[in-house]
Amino acid sequence: MMALCIPVVAILTHLRESMMLVAVQIRVWLKQPEVWRFVGLASTVVGLICFALSSVFNHLFGKWYSWKLSLYIVVSVFICLLILFPEIWQRFLISPRFKTHSPFWVASITSVYSFFFDKAVSGKPDVYNLISCASFAIMSLSLSRRTHCGLEKDLLYFFLGVLIVRLMMIKTALGVVGVCFGYFLHSLCSSGATATPPQYVELQGEPSPQLHSVVIEADDSPQAASTDIAGMANQLRTCMKKLKQKYLNVTYTLFPHLEHNYQLSVTDHNYVIDALPSRLINDLHETVKVMMEAGFEKECYDVYTKRRKECLEDCLINKLLFGEEINIEKEKRTEIEFEDFMIRRLGKACKVALRILFPGEQRLCDRVFLGFSDSAYLCFIDVCQGATIKLLDFVDAVASGSPSAWRLFKIIDMFETLRDLIPEFQSLFPESMVNEAIKIQNRLGEASRDIFLDLGNLISRTPGNCWLLPMTQSVINCIIAARESRQILEQILEEYPKVGNEVGKSSFSAQMEWMIELLERKLIAESKNFEDPASHYFFMMLNWSYLEQKAKEEGLGTMLGDDWFPRNEAKVRKYLELYLKNSWEMVLDFLKLESYESVVPNVVTLEFMKEKLNLFNKHFRETCNVQSTWFVFDERLKEQIRKSIENILLPTYGKFIGRFEDVLGKHSDEYIKYGIGDIQDRLHHLFLGSNGMNQ
């Protein structure tokens, strides 16, 4: 039961956060003037059309005639233009005298309209009449969000009152619907109060209130009676400067978590904000509150976002990602090692940003702009957007780097990091920024797919210059690394299929088989560079044995297939036999007497045996001198080769020495250079390597 509750709670929490984000998005959307411009025009057009079609129009103005239709169209166009461009005419109506008298005139006109309507209309209103009242109410709401003449709310409440009365004339219970609709519009109208600029009274001889003037709000509150925008802005900058210093001191403690040998242990999104002085945040909030309530929303917004944006980018990009220790690290490492270090650091920086710094920045905005939720959200997005784009650009650069086997697994690591952070993007940022992160994630996935599908060709370009081909090491290392990333690689191949690939050719197992097939071709091609057949087969045996040993050590049997090890062992045995045949069996040919005895039975001259023994000694010494410089990486394989040589060499040599002693007698020691022990000792010094060959 408990296990079932946990995912349910997680789902409900995610839904709640998603709904909150949607609500914020809606509030931000409703703050846009263009939205209300469109709403006002659309509602006006609908209202005028429905009013013209309603029974009310017929009762008040009679039947339609051409001149009446033309006049109505002209008046309608004029009203639409007034609604579409209220900023043109509101400047003539915003004087204090007009605001004083406008409520009276609106009340008088609407009362006269109601009198004639009630006198002319009998019976229940039609649908067109209801729609026109609702549309004109929405039109009045749009005007209240964009103008400040003083008559918009009066018109809104008049049309809402008419709508409620009309609904109740149809059915009394429908009055509840009208009241709910009216309260909804009233709430929207009231929610725009914070965005309404204050009303200024300029003092004689003072400059414009939009500059450094003294302004007085219409409510005559003591706090707003004399507010200096320049002084408030300077006070806000001072607080922001103090905040930056404290903020950087706190974030310096995150440095160790970006090192490649550290795990990110700090994951609390309150880590930074809880360490900042609460008094400083409270001072910021009070300053912001005064500026916002005084109508200097834009100035407050600009100062705050500019300072916080600089601070966040300096902390995240300049300090955490490209800190002072980077130059020291660069001096210590090769180019590839340093790039690997930076990619790991970038992954940790992304986690720090999305799980600590950005959530902390959101909480800071919420506290500083407490009571101004829309402004808090917009500030947060503006502050974090620049740093986010820079981080995503750096991640995109990883995907755009030159393809290589090494880079494949770095890209996969970055792909996993960004994929795991997508929920954080979704909980923090709007859809446009989330889509940008998903776009970069897709590029990482496609880059991983392309490199993996071409991995064999990339590895095959590795130059060969020693007994153990670097490509052999690269192939087995890639197979081992791919085994660790198999699950994510299979997901990438499934989610980002290669267009035009044959079915099955892009599967994980098929790529492993293809790499080994390319390795075999490369080994055969490289082995042809050896003029001596023995070294040719020795090279093949050495590389296949290395591949087999590493595969066994890493437990790759399941990934390579059940029959891979038997097939590979058979290859190693075959190349060992060919090596012995083309090397040591040729040396043994000098000790064979059967060919001579077949011509002259039972007659073997002393001189003939001396010549045979001298030829053997010479070729044995030369072979040992050459093969002592060869290198075998594995002691087990080295011992196996030596035993194989002893098994074919010692019996034949011992038999020959026995016959030689029988023919020559006690003087045979003068001609026998190598005893059985000497032969074994020379064989023991084979394959030790020289001149750096064992590198």
XYZ file of C-alpha atoms in Angstrom:
695
model
C 0.000 0.000 0.000
C 2.846 2.345 0.881
C 4.584 1.559 -2.396
C 1.394 2.499 -4.242
C 0.969 5.788 -2.374
C 4.458 7.082 -3.176
C 4.009 7.291 -6.987
C 0.475 8.678 -6.513
C 1.822 11.452 -4.274
C 4.606 12.145 -6.778
C 2.069 12.382 -9.618
C -0.196 14.697 -7.628
C 2.786 16.883 -6.691
C 3.847 17.092 -10.329
C 0.285 17.975 -11.373
C 0.080 20.671 -8.703
C 3.395 22.181 -9.834
C 2.288 21.993 -13.458
C -1.002 23.733 -12.649
C 0.855 26.449 -10.743
C 3.149 26.970 -13.729
C 0.150 27.142 -16.064
C -1.512 29.666 -13.752
C 1.609 31.827 -13.767
C 1.811 31.571 -17.542
C -1.820 32.673 -17.809
C -1.216 35.647 -15.505
C 1.820 36.660 -17.547
C -0.207 36.283 -20.718
C -3.034 38.420 -19.324
C -0.509 41.202 -18.602
C 0.242 41.636 -22.310
C -1.440 44.755 -23.834
C -1.730 43.115 -27.256
C -3.831 40.314 -25.785
C -6.334 42.795 -24.388
C -6.259 44.793 -27.607
C -7.356 41.683 -29.494
C -9.926 40.702 -26.838
C -11.420 44.206 -26.860
C -11.719 44.351 -30.656
C -13.167 40.828 -30.922
C -15.735 41.395 -28.164
C -16.750 44.765 -29.685
C -17.334 43.228 -33.127
C -19.337 40.338 -31.653
C -21.349 42.701 -29.433
C -22.233 45.079 -32.264
C -23.274 42.275 -34.620
C -25.394 40.514 -31.986
C -26.984 43.824 -30.876
C -27.950 44.560 -34.469
C -29.570 41.109 -34.758
C -31.346 41.236 -31.399
C -34.994 42.029 -30.818
C -33.938 45.002 -28.656
C -32.631 46.858 -31.714
C -35.917 46.393 -33.551
C -37.929 47.639 -30.588
C -35.705 50.705 -30.119
C -34.868 51.717 -33.705
C -37.392 49.949 -35.895
C -36.795 47.965 -39.066
C -33.586 48.088 -41.048
C -33.242 50.459 -44.007
C -30.212 51.040 -46.236
C -29.421 54.415 -44.710
C -29.852 52.991 -41.218
C -27.530 50.069 -42.049
C -24.890 52.419 -43.474
C -25.047 54.655 -40.444
C -24.778 51.654 -38.112
C -21.727 50.374 -39.993
C -20.007 53.789 -39.780
C -20.736 54.073 -36.051
C -19.549 50.473 -35.507
C -16.272 51.073 -37.349
C -15.732 54.246 -35.319
C -16.336 52.370 -32.038
C -13.978 49.558 -33.138
C -11.229 52.086 -33.872
C -11.741 53.676 -30.464
C -11.415 50.258 -28.804
C -8.435 49.278 -30.960
C -6.464 52.492 -30.370
C -7.545 53.901 -26.972
C -4.151 55.524 -26.397
C -5.027 58.093 -29.076
C -8.153 59.470 -27.351
C -7.549 58.727 -23.690
C -5.060 61.595 -23.374
C -7.968 64.010 -23.978
C -10.149 62.329 -21.355
C -7.665 61.744 -18.543
C -7.845 65.260 -17.015
C -8.982 65.483 -13.366
C -12.110 67.440 -14.403
C -13.220 64.715 -16.791
C -12.591 62.031 -14.168
C -14.680 63.978 -11.708
C -17.705 64.254 -14.020
C -17.440 61.014 -16.026
C -19.270 58.805 -13.464
C -22.265 61.172 -13.551
C -22.509 61.185 -17.344
C -22.087 57.408 -17.603
C -24.817 56.879 -15.002
C -27.123 59.341 -16.779
C -26.669 57.829 -20.237
C -27.102 54.256 -19.026
C -30.214 55.231 -17.039
C -31.802 56.838 -20.111
C -30.945 53.746 -22.173
C -32.506 51.494 -19.525
C -35.701 53.617 -19.456
C -36.292 53.383 -23.188
C -35.338 49.708 -23.204
C -37.786 48.820 -20.411
C -40.521 50.827 -22.123
C -39.991 49.328 -25.549
C -39.243 45.708 -24.711
C -41.696 43.195 -23.346
C -41.228 39.488 -22.869
C -38.064 37.463 -22.524
C -34.805 38.637 -24.199
C -33.312 36.566 -27.021
C -29.851 34.973 -27.218
C -28.429 37.810 -29.341
C -29.271 40.289 -26.599
C -27.515 38.174 -23.953
C -24.409 37.722 -26.119
C -24.211 41.452 -26.885
C -24.384 42.350 -23.160
C -21.656 39.827 -22.282
C -19.502 41.040 -25.202
C -19.827 44.701 -24.245
C -18.920 43.763 -20.641
C -15.727 42.056 -21.889
C -15.034 45.106 -24.072
C -15.248 47.319 -20.981
C -12.887 44.954 -19.144
C -10.312 45.216 -21.939
C -10.520 49.001 -21.759
C -9.955 48.930 -17.985
C -6.746 46.930 -18.544
C -5.393 49.420 -21.088
C -6.792 52.857 -20.194
C -7.263 54.891 -17.042
C -10.028 57.353 -17.912
C -12.274 56.445 -15.008
C -15.359 55.321 -16.984
C -14.336 51.768 -17.923
C -15.394 50.130 -14.663
C -18.707 52.011 -14.697
C -19.464 50.640 -18.161
C -18.360 47.158 -17.058
C -20.708 47.118 -14.081
C -23.584 48.551 -16.148
C -23.386 45.834 -18.801
C -22.961 43.143 -16.137
C -26.055 44.446 -14.352
C -28.043 44.400 -17.612
C -26.827 40.848 -18.320
C -27.870 39.598 -14.862
C -31.342 41.188 -15.204
C -31.807 39.687 -18.716
C -30.839 36.226 -17.451
C -33.245 36.485 -14.526
C -36.033 37.499 -16.937
C -35.526 34.143 -18.643
C -35.234 32.143 -15.421
C -34.493 33.340 -11.908
C -31.850 30.632 -11.299
C -29.847 31.911 -14.271
C -29.055 34.987 -12.203
C -26.441 32.858 -10.414
C -24.704 32.285 -13.752
C -24.699 36.005 -14.427
C -23.320 36.789 -10.969
C -20.511 34.206 -11.355
C -19.608 35.565 -14.790
C -19.659 39.111 -13.438
C -17.456 38.216 -10.477
C -14.984 36.553 -12.808
C -14.680 39.716 -14.913
C -14.492 41.827 -11.741
C -11.560 39.667 -10.530
C -9.738 40.116 -13.824
C -10.318 43.835 -13.627
C -9.021 44.021 -10.048
C -5.958 41.843 -10.790
C -4.716 44.503 -13.172
C -4.528 47.123 -10.406
C -0.836 46.521 -9.751
C -0.059 47.135 -13.390
C -1.928 50.438 -13.401
C 0.454 53.349 -13.246
C -0.059 55.816 -10.402
C -1.632 59.174 -10.938
C 0.871 61.985 -10.639
C 0.449 65.567 -9.520
C 3.370 67.616 -10.793
C 4.730 70.249 -8.444
C 5.252 73.666 -9.929
C 8.771 74.108 -11.213
C 9.649 70.408 -10.969
C 10.658 68.252 -13.968
C 8.523 65.425 -15.373
C 7.500 62.770 -12.877
C 9.016 60.105 -15.116
C 12.491 61.468 -14.415
C 13.852 62.588 -11.042
C 10.735 64.375 -9.901
C 8.830 64.202 -6.690
C 5.572 62.344 -7.240
C 2.463 62.026 -5.157
C 0.149 59.042 -5.477
C -3.582 59.656 -5.717
C -4.203 57.790 -2.479
C -2.133 60.398 -0.555
C -0.428 57.637 1.492
C 2.393 59.009 3.697
C 4.961 56.534 2.366
C 4.322 57.463 -1.252
C 3.934 61.171 -0.705
C 7.518 61.970 -1.697
C 9.354 59.210 -3.537
C 12.577 59.964 -5.370
C 13.166 57.462 -8.193
C 16.898 58.184 -8.359
C 17.305 57.684 -4.623
C 15.304 54.469 -4.648
C 17.268 53.116 -7.619
C 20.558 53.897 -5.868
C 19.318 52.227 -2.705
C 18.317 49.162 -4.733
C 21.752 49.035 -6.417
C 23.468 49.245 -3.011
C 21.420 46.325 -1.704
C 22.116 44.349 -4.881
C 25.860 44.958 -4.509
C 25.820 43.621 -0.942
C 23.745 40.664 -2.070
C 26.251 39.812 -4.819
C 29.174 39.670 -2.370
C 27.267 37.453 0.048
C 26.012 35.303 -2.819
C 29.493 34.686 -4.248
C 30.856 33.801 -0.801
C 28.159 31.165 -0.413
C 28.529 29.701 -3.902
C 32.307 29.349 -3.496
C 31.529 26.397 -1.218
C 30.161 24.591 -4.270
C 33.582 24.492 -5.984
C 34.641 21.042 -4.695
C 31.496 19.489 -6.117
C 32.596 20.366 -9.650
C 35.852 18.390 -9.434
C 35.861 15.139 -11.400
C 36.503 12.995 -8.324
C 33.582 14.371 -6.295
C 29.931 13.424 -6.318
C 27.393 16.234 -6.173
C 26.335 15.860 -2.550
C 24.596 19.233 -2.242
C 21.164 18.943 -3.902
C 19.027 21.190 -1.687
C 17.626 24.029 -3.802
C 17.466 26.146 -0.626
C 21.207 25.740 -0.040
C 22.167 29.219 -1.270
C 19.124 31.238 -0.270
C 19.153 29.880 3.305
C 22.761 30.992 3.693
C 22.026 34.610 2.689
C 21.273 37.151 5.471
C 17.503 37.430 5.883
C 17.831 41.076 6.890
C 19.438 41.894 3.542
C 16.641 40.143 1.665
C 14.049 41.990 3.736
C 15.711 45.330 2.908
C 15.596 44.396 -0.763
C 11.935 43.500 -0.495
C 11.038 46.801 1.193
C 12.899 48.809 -1.437
C 11.287 46.877 -4.285
C 7.856 47.217 -2.689
C 8.161 51.012 -2.450
C 9.311 51.287 -6.081
C 6.595 48.960 -7.380
C 3.822 50.712 -5.468
C 5.143 54.086 -6.586
C 4.721 53.004 -10.196
C 8.397 52.502 -11.016
C 7.936 48.876 -11.959
C 10.110 49.079 -15.089
C 12.981 50.869 -13.323
C 12.895 48.363 -10.467
C 12.732 45.456 -12.886
C 15.679 46.742 -14.953
C 17.978 47.357 -11.963
C 17.200 44.024 -10.311
C 17.473 41.825 -13.407
C 20.647 43.498 -14.662
C 22.490 43.079 -11.330
C 21.272 39.532 -10.680
C 21.992 38.450 -14.246
C 25.583 39.694 -13.979
C 26.007 38.022 -10.597
C 24.570 34.654 -11.669
C 26.550 34.443 -14.894
C 29.743 35.517 -13.114
C 29.227 32.836 -10.477
C 28.117 30.008 -12.756
C 30.122 30.600 -15.928
C 33.226 32.545 -14.891
C 33.787 31.015 -11.450
C 32.197 27.575 -11.241
C 32.683 26.459 -14.853
C 35.831 28.367 -15.844
C 37.474 28.944 -12.472
C 41.011 30.084 -11.821
C 42.215 26.499 -11.267
C 41.417 25.640 -14.895
C 44.764 27.000 -16.149
C 46.620 24.855 -13.621
C 44.663 21.780 -14.693
C 45.447 22.542 -18.338
C 49.178 22.565 -17.646
C 48.985 19.185 -15.917
C 47.051 17.319 -18.607
C 47.170 16.398 -22.274
C 44.662 18.022 -24.612
C 42.288 15.033 -24.474
C 42.620 14.712 -20.688
C 41.866 18.412 -20.250
C 38.853 18.226 -22.563
C 37.598 15.234 -20.595
C 38.076 17.235 -17.386
C 36.089 20.170 -18.785
C 33.226 17.991 -20.062
C 32.894 16.392 -16.636
C 32.979 19.809 -15.039
C 30.317 21.041 -17.446
C 28.023 18.171 -16.467
C 28.441 18.991 -12.780
C 27.917 22.706 -13.472
C 24.609 21.932 -15.211
C 23.462 19.927 -12.186
C 24.501 22.702 -9.790
C 22.679 25.284 -11.913
C 19.406 23.387 -12.371
C 19.206 21.834 -8.908
C 20.711 24.536 -6.686
C 21.326 27.944 -8.251
C 18.244 28.374 -10.464
C 15.719 27.130 -7.848
C 17.481 29.342 -5.314
C 17.187 32.267 -7.714
C 13.480 31.586 -8.094
C 12.983 31.555 -4.336
C 14.998 34.776 -4.027
C 12.768 36.482 -6.616
C 9.653 35.263 -4.808
C 10.873 36.727 -1.515
C 12.113 40.022 -2.950
C 8.963 40.533 -5.068
C 6.553 39.220 -2.440
C 3.090 40.449 -3.376
C 4.060 40.926 -7.048
C 4.035 37.337 -8.291
C 3.940 38.145 -11.999
C 6.961 40.434 -11.736
C 8.789 37.817 -9.623
C 8.327 35.155 -12.300
C 9.333 37.461 -15.154
C 12.440 38.603 -13.240
C 13.428 35.014 -12.536
C 13.148 34.033 -16.205
C 15.081 37.106 -17.354
C 17.858 36.561 -14.790
C 18.391 32.871 -15.568
C 17.853 32.917 -19.314
C 21.335 34.163 -20.269
C 23.188 31.655 -18.080
C 20.938 28.841 -19.287
C 21.575 29.634 -22.946
C 25.332 29.728 -22.349
C 25.282 26.353 -20.595
C 23.240 24.832 -23.421
C 25.664 26.308 -25.967
C 28.578 24.620 -24.185
C 26.670 21.333 -24.116
C 25.886 21.713 -27.816
C 29.601 22.212 -28.493
C 30.261 18.776 -26.965
C 27.890 17.214 -29.516
C 29.523 19.194 -32.342
C 33.082 18.025 -31.594
C 35.090 15.797 -33.911
C 33.757 12.200 -33.787
C 35.898 9.635 -31.974
C 35.463 6.556 -29.821
C 36.554 8.548 -26.768
C 34.074 11.349 -27.440
C 31.179 8.903 -27.871
C 31.038 8.047 -24.196
C 31.510 11.682 -23.156
C 28.510 12.616 -25.296
C 26.505 9.752 -23.792
C 27.346 10.989 -20.283
C 26.244 14.509 -21.237
C 23.085 13.120 -22.868
C 22.166 11.296 -19.658
C 22.901 14.393 -17.569
C 20.706 16.645 -19.714
C 17.937 14.025 -19.940
C 17.844 13.732 -16.157
C 17.646 17.536 -15.868
C 14.687 17.983 -18.261
C 12.169 17.717 -15.357
C 14.025 20.573 -13.640
C 13.792 22.626 -16.852
C 10.059 21.923 -17.032
C 9.456 22.922 -13.423
C 11.437 26.164 -13.687
C 11.204 27.602 -17.191
C 8.587 28.339 -19.876
C 8.005 25.983 -22.771
C 10.348 27.816 -25.155
C 13.390 27.244 -22.911
C 12.341 23.647 -22.214
C 12.115 23.021 -25.965
C 15.614 24.460 -26.424
C 16.985 22.027 -23.817
C 15.151 19.117 -25.476
C 16.569 20.231 -28.839
C 20.137 20.070 -27.475
C 19.363 16.694 -25.867
C 18.199 15.408 -29.263
C 21.401 16.639 -30.869
C 23.422 14.749 -28.267
C 21.351 11.625 -28.938
C 21.798 11.895 -32.699
C 25.544 12.541 -32.332
C 25.847 9.478 -30.059
C 23.952 7.377 -32.582
C 26.077 8.510 -35.535
C 29.395 7.936 -33.744
C 28.304 4.536 -32.422
C 27.143 3.355 -35.845
C 30.479 4.480 -37.328
C 32.571 3.371 -34.367
C 34.221 0.498 -36.215
C 35.427 2.768 -39.015
C 36.731 5.322 -36.503
C 38.689 2.675 -34.613
C 40.028 1.095 -37.802
C 41.921 4.341 -38.525
C 44.136 3.705 -35.485
C 47.701 3.243 -36.816
C 49.485 -0.056 -36.175
C 53.137 -0.014 -35.091
C 53.737 -2.863 -32.647
C 52.933 -6.485 -31.881
C 49.760 -5.644 -29.986
C 47.764 -3.515 -32.405
C 46.351 -0.347 -30.764
C 43.118 -1.038 -32.609
C 42.780 -4.317 -30.691
C 43.047 -2.437 -27.417
C 40.639 0.238 -28.688
C 38.058 -2.333 -29.774
C 38.044 -4.240 -26.481
C 38.052 -0.986 -24.478
C 35.106 0.290 -26.517
C 33.234 -2.981 -26.043
C 33.824 -2.764 -22.283
C 32.700 0.870 -22.179
C 29.718 0.083 -24.408
C 28.724 -2.700 -22.022
C 28.515 -0.105 -19.227
C 26.398 2.166 -21.445
C 24.449 -0.583 -23.212
C 21.049 0.354 -21.832
C 21.290 4.031 -22.744
C 22.824 3.188 -26.153
C 19.951 0.841 -26.964
C 17.498 3.579 -25.954
C 19.307 6.076 -28.199
C 19.257 3.669 -31.162
C 15.524 3.124 -30.610
C 14.597 6.790 -30.066
C 16.829 8.175 -32.839
C 16.728 5.598 -35.671
C 19.107 6.179 -38.556
C 17.185 6.917 -41.744
C 18.082 4.452 -44.515
C 19.695 1.830 -42.273
C 18.866 -1.789 -42.973
C 16.739 -3.486 -40.358
C 18.920 -4.971 -37.643
C 22.118 -3.283 -38.825
C 21.850 -0.542 -36.225
C 21.214 -2.822 -33.254
C 23.676 -2.862 -30.373
C 24.715 -6.504 -30.878
C 25.133 -6.000 -34.629
C 27.525 -3.110 -33.982
C 29.625 -5.236 -31.612
C 29.888 -8.015 -34.223
C 30.721 -5.465 -36.908
C 33.555 -3.974 -34.843
C 35.145 -7.398 -34.327
C 34.753 -8.140 -38.034
C 36.510 -4.878 -38.904
C 39.231 -5.713 -36.383
C 39.867 -9.045 -38.068
C 40.186 -7.347 -41.447
C 42.570 -4.787 -39.965
C 44.684 -7.502 -38.334
C 44.956 -9.433 -41.585
C 45.963 -6.266 -43.430
C 48.543 -5.308 -40.774
C 49.996 -8.833 -40.637
C 50.955 -8.573 -44.309
C 53.530 -5.967 -43.328
C 55.625 -8.765 -41.767
C 57.875 -10.430 -44.347
C 58.565 -13.445 -42.134
C 55.573 -15.853 -42.100
C 56.346 -16.791 -38.479
C 56.026 -13.176 -37.301
C 52.820 -12.860 -39.375
C 51.121 -15.698 -37.482
C 52.667 -14.671 -34.175
C 51.111 -11.197 -34.590
C 47.671 -12.676 -35.290
C 47.905 -15.081 -32.362
C 48.989 -12.331 -29.980
C 46.094 -9.965 -30.818
C 43.350 -12.587 -30.764
C 44.675 -13.978 -27.489
C 44.648 -10.466 -25.966
C 41.066 -9.984 -27.126
C 40.043 -13.312 -25.593
C 41.799 -12.666 -22.281
C 40.267 -9.187 -21.789
C 36.827 -10.473 -22.769
C 37.076 -13.207 -20.134
C 38.340 -10.790 -17.470
C 35.446 -8.393 -18.129
C 32.805 -11.108 -18.491
C 31.775 -10.161 -22.023
C 30.537 -13.622 -22.986
C 26.868 -12.685 -22.788
C 27.344 -9.597 -24.931
C 29.580 -11.263 -27.562
C 27.575 -14.482 -27.753
C 27.940 -17.981 -26.310
C 29.915 -19.314 -29.274
C 32.387 -16.427 -29.451
C 34.956 -17.828 -26.999
C 35.164 -21.314 -28.618
C 35.575 -19.713 -32.046
C 38.242 -17.332 -30.770
C 40.158 -20.096 -28.958
C 40.170 -22.094 -32.185
C 41.687 -19.090 -33.990
C 44.425 -18.737 -31.376
C 45.300 -22.475 -31.624
C 45.385 -22.278 -35.409
C 47.752 -19.301 -35.433
C 49.961 -20.946 -32.800
C 50.291 -24.075 -34.941
C 51.106 -21.995 -38.038
C 53.680 -19.999 -36.063
C 55.411 -23.180 -34.835
C 55.335 -24.691 -38.305
C 56.906 -21.642 -39.965
C 59.493 -21.069 -37.254
C 60.650 -23.926 -35.040
C 59.708 -26.846 -37.274
C 61.954 -25.312 -39.931
C 64.795 -25.308 -37.395
C 64.076 -28.963 -36.619
C 64.401 -29.867 -40.299
C 68.201 -29.632 -39.867
C 68.133 -32.465 -37.331
C 66.216 -34.930 -39.471
C 68.244 -37.904 -40.777
C 65.396 -39.907 -42.302
C 65.742 -38.388 -45.765
C 69.441 -39.382 -45.974
C 68.925 -42.871 -44.584
C 66.215 -43.523 -47.125
C 68.877 -43.142 -49.831
C 71.790 -44.915 -48.035
C 70.191 -47.218 -45.448
C 71.938 -47.639 -42.106
C 74.797 -45.395 -43.166
C 75.147 -41.972 -41.532
C 78.593 -40.421 -41.809
C 80.131 -38.400 -39.015
C 80.748 -35.424 -41.302
C 77.111 -35.361 -42.321
C 75.927 -35.245 -38.698
C 78.483 -32.536 -37.830
C 77.116 -30.417 -40.708
C 73.537 -30.991 -39.549
C 74.426 -30.014 -35.976
C 76.243 -26.848 -37.067
C 73.286 -25.741 -39.208
C 70.919 -26.353 -36.308
C 73.118 -24.395 -33.896
C 73.294 -21.469 -36.298
C 69.536 -21.228 -37.027
C 68.597 -21.930 -33.424
C 70.806 -19.054 -32.270
C 69.465 -16.691 -34.927
C 65.854 -17.605 -34.198
C 66.354 -17.119 -30.471
C 68.061 -13.771 -31.005
C 65.202 -12.518 -33.186
C 62.338 -13.837 -31.089
C 63.832 -12.686 -27.807
C 62.946 -9.146 -29.007
C 59.337 -10.134 -29.591
C 56.961 -9.237 -26.820
C 54.143 -11.258 -25.290
C 51.962 -9.222 -22.899
C 50.537 -12.209 -21.009
C 52.696 -14.522 -18.898
C 50.198 -17.313 -19.344
C 50.372 -17.057 -23.133
C 54.154 -16.700 -23.015
C 54.469 -19.916 -21.024
C 52.059 -21.695 -23.358
C 54.167 -20.793 -26.419
C 57.403 -21.875 -24.713
C 55.913 -25.220 -23.715
C 54.704 -25.769 -27.279
C 58.217 -25.061 -28.616
C 59.799 -27.396 -26.052
C 57.330 -30.161 -26.903
C 58.377 -30.224 -30.558
C 62.031 -29.219 -30.161
C 63.442 -31.126 -27.178
C 62.436 -34.693 -28.152
C 63.865 -34.375 -31.668
C 67.016 -32.612 -30.465
C 67.554 -35.161 -27.688
C 67.210 -38.042 -30.149
C 69.695 -36.419 -32.543
C 72.251 -35.752 -29.782
C 71.914 -39.370 -28.646
C 72.787 -40.712 -32.083
C 75.567 -38.148 -32.472
C 77.172 -39.351 -29.256
C 76.847 -42.958 -30.420
C 78.670 -42.161 -33.670
C 81.403 -39.867 -32.282
C 81.878 -41.319 -28.829
C 83.654 -39.454 -26.050
C 84.727 -36.562 -28.348
C 81.113 -35.561 -29.039
C 81.176 -32.880 -26.305
C 83.564 -30.856 -28.445
C 80.801 -30.389 -31.068
C 77.661 -30.216 -28.946
C 77.167 -26.481 -28.205
C 73.725 -26.716 -26.526
C 72.713 -29.245 -23.990
C 69.038 -29.870 -23.148
C 69.346 -27.429 -20.223
C 70.928 -24.826 -22.494
C 68.081 -25.185 -24.976
C 65.531 -24.691 -22.202
C 67.415 -21.672 -20.884
C 67.466 -20.006 -24.293
C 63.778 -20.672 -24.753
C 63.110 -19.128 -21.342
C 64.547 -15.822 -22.612
C 62.230 -15.606 -25.593
C 59.544 -12.878 -25.937
C 61.003 -10.496 -23.391
C 61.015 -7.543 -25.756
C 63.716 -4.958 -26.417
C 64.196 -1.390 -27.675
C 60.860 -0.370 -26.266
C 58.987 -3.047 -28.225
C 57.123 -4.013 -25.064
C 55.595 -0.549 -24.957
